[in-house]
Short mmCIF file of C-alpha atoms in Angstrom, two decimals:
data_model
loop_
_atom_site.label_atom_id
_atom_site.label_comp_id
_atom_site.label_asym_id
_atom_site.label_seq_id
_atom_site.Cartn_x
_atom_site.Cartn_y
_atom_site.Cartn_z
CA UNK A 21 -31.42 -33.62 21.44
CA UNK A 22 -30.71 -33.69 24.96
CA UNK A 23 -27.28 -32.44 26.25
CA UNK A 24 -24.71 -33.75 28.83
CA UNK A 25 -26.07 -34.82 31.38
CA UNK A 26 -24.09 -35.10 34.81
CA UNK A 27 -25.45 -36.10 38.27
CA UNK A 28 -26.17 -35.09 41.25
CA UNK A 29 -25.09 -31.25 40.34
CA UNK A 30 -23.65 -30.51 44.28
CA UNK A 31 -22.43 -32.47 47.07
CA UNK A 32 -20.37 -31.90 49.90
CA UNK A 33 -18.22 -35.20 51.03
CA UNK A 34 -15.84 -35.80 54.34
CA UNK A 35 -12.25 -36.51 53.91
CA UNK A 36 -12.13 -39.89 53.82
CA UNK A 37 -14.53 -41.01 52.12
CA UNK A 38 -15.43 -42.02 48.82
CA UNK A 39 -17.86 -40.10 45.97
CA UNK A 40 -19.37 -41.35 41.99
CA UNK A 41 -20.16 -39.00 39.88
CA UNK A 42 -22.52 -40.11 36.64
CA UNK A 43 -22.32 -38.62 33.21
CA UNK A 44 -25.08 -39.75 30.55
CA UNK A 45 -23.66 -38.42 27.02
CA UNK A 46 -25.53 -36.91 24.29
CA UNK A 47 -27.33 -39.79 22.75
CA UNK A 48 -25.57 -41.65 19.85
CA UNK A 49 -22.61 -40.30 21.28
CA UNK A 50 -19.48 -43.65 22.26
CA UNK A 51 -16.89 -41.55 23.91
CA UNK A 52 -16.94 -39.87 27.58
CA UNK A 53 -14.29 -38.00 29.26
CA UNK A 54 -13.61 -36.66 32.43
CA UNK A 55 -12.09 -32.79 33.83
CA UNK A 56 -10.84 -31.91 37.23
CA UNK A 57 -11.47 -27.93 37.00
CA UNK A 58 -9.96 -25.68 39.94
CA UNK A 59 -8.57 -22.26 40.49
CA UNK A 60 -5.47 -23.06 40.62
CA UNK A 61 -4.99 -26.14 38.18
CA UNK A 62 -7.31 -25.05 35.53
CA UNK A 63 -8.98 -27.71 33.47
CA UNK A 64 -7.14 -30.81 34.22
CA UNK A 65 -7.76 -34.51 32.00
CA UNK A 66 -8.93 -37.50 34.15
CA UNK A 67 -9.48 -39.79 31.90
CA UNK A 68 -11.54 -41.10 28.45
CA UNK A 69 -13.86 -43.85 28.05
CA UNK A 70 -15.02 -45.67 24.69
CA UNK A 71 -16.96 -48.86 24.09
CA UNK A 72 -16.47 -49.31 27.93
CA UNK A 73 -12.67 -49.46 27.62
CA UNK A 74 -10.62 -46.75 29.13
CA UNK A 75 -8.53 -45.35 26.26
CA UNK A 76 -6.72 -42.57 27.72
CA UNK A 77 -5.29 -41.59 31.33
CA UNK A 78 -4.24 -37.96 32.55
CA UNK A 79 -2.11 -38.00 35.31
CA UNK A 80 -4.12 -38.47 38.62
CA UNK A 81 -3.21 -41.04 41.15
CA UNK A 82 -5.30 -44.54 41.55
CA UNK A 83 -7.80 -43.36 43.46
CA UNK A 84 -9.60 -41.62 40.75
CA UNK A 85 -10.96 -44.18 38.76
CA UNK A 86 -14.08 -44.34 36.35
CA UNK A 87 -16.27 -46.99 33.79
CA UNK A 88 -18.24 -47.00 31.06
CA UNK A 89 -21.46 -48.79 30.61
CA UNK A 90 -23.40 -50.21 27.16
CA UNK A 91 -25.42 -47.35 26.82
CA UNK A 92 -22.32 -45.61 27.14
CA UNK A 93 -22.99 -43.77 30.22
CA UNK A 94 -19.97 -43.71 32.67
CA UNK A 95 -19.23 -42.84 36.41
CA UNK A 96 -16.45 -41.89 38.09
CA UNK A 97 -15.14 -42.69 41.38
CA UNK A 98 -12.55 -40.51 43.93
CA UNK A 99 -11.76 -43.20 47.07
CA UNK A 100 -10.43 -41.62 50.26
CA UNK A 101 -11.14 -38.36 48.78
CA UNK A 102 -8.49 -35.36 50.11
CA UNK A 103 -9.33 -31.85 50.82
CA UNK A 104 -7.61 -31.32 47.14
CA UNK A 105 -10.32 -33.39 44.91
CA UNK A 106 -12.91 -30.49 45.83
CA UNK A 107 -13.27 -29.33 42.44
CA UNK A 108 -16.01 -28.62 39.62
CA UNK A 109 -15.81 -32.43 38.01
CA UNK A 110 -17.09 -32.08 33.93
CA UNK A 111 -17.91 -34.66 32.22
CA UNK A 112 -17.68 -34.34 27.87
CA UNK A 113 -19.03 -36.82 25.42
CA UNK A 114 -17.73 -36.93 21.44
CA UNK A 115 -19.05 -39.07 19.10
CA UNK A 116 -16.06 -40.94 18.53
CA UNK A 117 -12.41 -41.29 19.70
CA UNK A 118 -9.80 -40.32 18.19
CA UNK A 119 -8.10 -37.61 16.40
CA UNK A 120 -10.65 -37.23 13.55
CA UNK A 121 -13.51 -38.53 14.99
CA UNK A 122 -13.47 -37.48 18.06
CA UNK A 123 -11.71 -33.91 18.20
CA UNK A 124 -14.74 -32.11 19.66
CA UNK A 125 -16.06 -32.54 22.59
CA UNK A 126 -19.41 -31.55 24.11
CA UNK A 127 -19.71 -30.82 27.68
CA UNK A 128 -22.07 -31.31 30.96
CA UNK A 129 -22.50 -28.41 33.41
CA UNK A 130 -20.52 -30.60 36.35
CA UNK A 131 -20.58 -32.20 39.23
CA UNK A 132 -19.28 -29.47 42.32
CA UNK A 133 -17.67 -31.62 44.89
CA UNK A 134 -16.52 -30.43 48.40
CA UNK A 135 -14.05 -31.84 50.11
CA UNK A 136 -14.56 -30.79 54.29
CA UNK B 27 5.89 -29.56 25.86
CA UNK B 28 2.43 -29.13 24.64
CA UNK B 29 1.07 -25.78 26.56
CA UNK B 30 -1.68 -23.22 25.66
CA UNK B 31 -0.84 -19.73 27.32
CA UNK B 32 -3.60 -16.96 27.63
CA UNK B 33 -1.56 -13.79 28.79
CA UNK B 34 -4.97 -11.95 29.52
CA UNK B 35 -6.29 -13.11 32.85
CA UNK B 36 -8.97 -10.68 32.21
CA UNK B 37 -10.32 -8.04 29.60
CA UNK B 38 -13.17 -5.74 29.43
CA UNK B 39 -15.23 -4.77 26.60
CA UNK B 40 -18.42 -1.97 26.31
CA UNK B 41 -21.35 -3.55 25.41
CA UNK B 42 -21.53 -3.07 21.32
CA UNK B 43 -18.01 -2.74 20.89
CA UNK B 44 -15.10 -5.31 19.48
CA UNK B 45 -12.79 -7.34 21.75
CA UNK B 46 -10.08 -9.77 21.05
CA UNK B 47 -8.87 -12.45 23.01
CA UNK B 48 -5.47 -13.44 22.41
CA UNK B 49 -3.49 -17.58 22.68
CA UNK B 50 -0.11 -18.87 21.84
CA UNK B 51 0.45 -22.81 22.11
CA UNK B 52 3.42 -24.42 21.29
CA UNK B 53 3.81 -27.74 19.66
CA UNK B 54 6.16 -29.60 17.54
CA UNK B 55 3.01 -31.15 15.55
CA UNK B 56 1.56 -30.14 12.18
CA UNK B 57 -2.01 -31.58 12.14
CA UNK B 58 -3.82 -30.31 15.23
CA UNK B 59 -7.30 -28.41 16.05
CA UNK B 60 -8.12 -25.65 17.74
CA UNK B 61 -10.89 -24.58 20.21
CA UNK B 62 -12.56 -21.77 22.28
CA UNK B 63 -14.60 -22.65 24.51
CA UNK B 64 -17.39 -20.40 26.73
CA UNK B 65 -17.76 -21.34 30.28
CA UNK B 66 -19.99 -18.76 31.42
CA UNK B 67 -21.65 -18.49 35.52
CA UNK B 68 -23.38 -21.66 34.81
CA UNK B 69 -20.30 -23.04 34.64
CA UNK B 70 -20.82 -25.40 31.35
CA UNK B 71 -18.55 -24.77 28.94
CA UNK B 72 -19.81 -24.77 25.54
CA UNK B 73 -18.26 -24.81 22.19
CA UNK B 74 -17.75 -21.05 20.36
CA UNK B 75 -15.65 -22.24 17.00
CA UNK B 76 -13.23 -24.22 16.08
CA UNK B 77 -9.98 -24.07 13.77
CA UNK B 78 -8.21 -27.32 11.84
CA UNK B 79 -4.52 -26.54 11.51
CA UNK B 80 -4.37 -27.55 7.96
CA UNK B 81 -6.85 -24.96 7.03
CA UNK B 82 -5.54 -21.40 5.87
CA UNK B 83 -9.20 -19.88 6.41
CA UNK B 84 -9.81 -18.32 9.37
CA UNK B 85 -13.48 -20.22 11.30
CA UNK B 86 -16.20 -17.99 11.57
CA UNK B 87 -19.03 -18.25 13.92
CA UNK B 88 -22.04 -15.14 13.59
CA UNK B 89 -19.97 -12.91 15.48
CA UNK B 90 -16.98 -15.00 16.83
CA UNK B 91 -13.79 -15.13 14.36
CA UNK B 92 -10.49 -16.28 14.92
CA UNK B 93 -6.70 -15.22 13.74
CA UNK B 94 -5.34 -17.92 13.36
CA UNK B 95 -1.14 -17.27 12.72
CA UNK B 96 0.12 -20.81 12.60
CA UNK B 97 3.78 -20.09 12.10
CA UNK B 98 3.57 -17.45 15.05
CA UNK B 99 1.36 -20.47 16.88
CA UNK B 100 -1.19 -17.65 17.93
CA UNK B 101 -4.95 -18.21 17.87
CA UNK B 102 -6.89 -15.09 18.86
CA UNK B 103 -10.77 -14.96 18.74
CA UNK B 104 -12.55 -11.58 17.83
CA UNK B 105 -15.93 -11.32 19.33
CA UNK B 106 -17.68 -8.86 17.36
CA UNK B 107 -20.86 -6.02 18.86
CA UNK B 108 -20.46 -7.80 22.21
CA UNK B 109 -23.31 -8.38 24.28
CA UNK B 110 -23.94 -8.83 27.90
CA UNK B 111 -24.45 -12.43 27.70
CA UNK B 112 -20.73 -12.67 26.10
CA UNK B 113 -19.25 -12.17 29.63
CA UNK B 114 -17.58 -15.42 30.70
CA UNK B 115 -14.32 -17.23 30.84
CA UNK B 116 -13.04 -17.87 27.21
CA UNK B 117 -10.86 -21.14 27.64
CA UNK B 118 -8.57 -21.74 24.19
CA UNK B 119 -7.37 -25.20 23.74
CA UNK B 120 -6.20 -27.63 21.05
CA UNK B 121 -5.80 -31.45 20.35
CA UNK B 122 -3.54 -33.06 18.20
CA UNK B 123 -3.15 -35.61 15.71
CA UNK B 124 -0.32 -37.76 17.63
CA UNK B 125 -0.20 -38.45 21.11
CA UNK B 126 -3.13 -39.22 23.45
CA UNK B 127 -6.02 -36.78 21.82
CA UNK B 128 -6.86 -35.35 24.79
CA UNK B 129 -7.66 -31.65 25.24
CA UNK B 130 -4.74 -29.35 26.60
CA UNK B 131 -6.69 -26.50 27.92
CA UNK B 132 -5.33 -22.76 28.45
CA UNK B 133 -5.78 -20.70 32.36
CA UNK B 134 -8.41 -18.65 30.85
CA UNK B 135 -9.44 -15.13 30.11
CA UNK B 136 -12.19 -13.51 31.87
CA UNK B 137 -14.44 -11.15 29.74
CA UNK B 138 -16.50 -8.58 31.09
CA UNK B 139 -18.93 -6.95 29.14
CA UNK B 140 -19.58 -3.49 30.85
CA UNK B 141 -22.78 -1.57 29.75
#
């Protein structure tokens, strides 16, 4: 069974502008989340998607924003990105949401975005 | 507040030999579960074992095992006869029954595994 699957791997973006990141989940798999990882944050939640509703927010202002598609693959979107969004973006996918049916999470190898 | 604290930003371990990584969390909730995660060069973290809170028995994994204390809120993981391809960051993290379900990750603990 394939894995996580997040796309494109490395890119380097301009202050200013805007990026999407894609994340196909692990087939069968309804739920996809998002992580902000960086050296000084750590591992930081963005947000969780479920039968193409957002069901949870972290705390990251508007610009950050992300969907989820029937097949249940999702993308996520930084507008006017800011030296600050260069981070390792991961992308996780659970079979369901929720405490119990969701509590484990399988993860992509991430999206590296640079900010310059 | 719901935090995960790893005091170790880094350990070292001979090649063969036992290590143990060591977590406190604190939380006011009773039904919650409990994670390490891998994240080694590749930089894809991947799933070593989990714990549920409402189980006494410590999770096993080959040769990952945790301690879990949960009135001392401490959830250490043993990595037993460590190999080389055990070096990586060691993220512990938890989720709990209340609240939004998402992940509340710890800073990490980098393991080196010296030959």
């Amino acid at each position: 069974k394939a894995g996580v699957t997040q796309t494109p791997r490395y890119l380097i973006k301009t202050r200013g502008q805007q990026v999407t990141l894609s994340c196909s989940p692990i087939s069968g798999h309804r739920s996809v989340s998002w992580y902000q990882q960086t050296p000084g944050q750590g591992l930081q939640f963005l947000f969780e998607y479920f039968s193409e509703t957002q069901r949870n927010k972290g705390n990251f202002p508007g610009r950050f924003s992300g969907r989820q598609f029937s097949n249940s693959r999702s993308e996520m979107n930084v507008s006017t990105l800011e030296l600050g969004d260069s981070a390792l973006y991961l992308c996780a996918s659970s079979w369901g949401t929720g405490f119990r049916s969701g509590n484990t999470i399988y993860f992509g190898e991430g999206s590296w975005l640079t900010v310059v | 507040a719901q935090t995960v604290t790893q005091s170790q930003p880094e350990m070292s371990v001979q090649e063969a030999e036992t290590v143990t990584l060591s977590c406190t969390y604190d939380t006011s909730e009773s039904d919650y579960y409990l994670f390490w995660y891998k994240q080694p060069p590749s930089r894809q973290m991947i799933l070593v074992i989990r714990q549920e809170a409402y189980k006494q028995q410590n999770a096993t994994e080959n040769r990952f095992s945790v301690n879990f204390q949960k009135a001392a809120k401490s959830f250490s993981l043993k990595i037993s006869d460590s190999q080389l391809g055990d070096a990586a960051m060691y993220f512990c993290a938890y989720i709990f029954a209340s609240g939004t379900y998402k992940y509340i990750f710890g800073t990490g603990t980098r393991l080196k595994v010296l030959a």
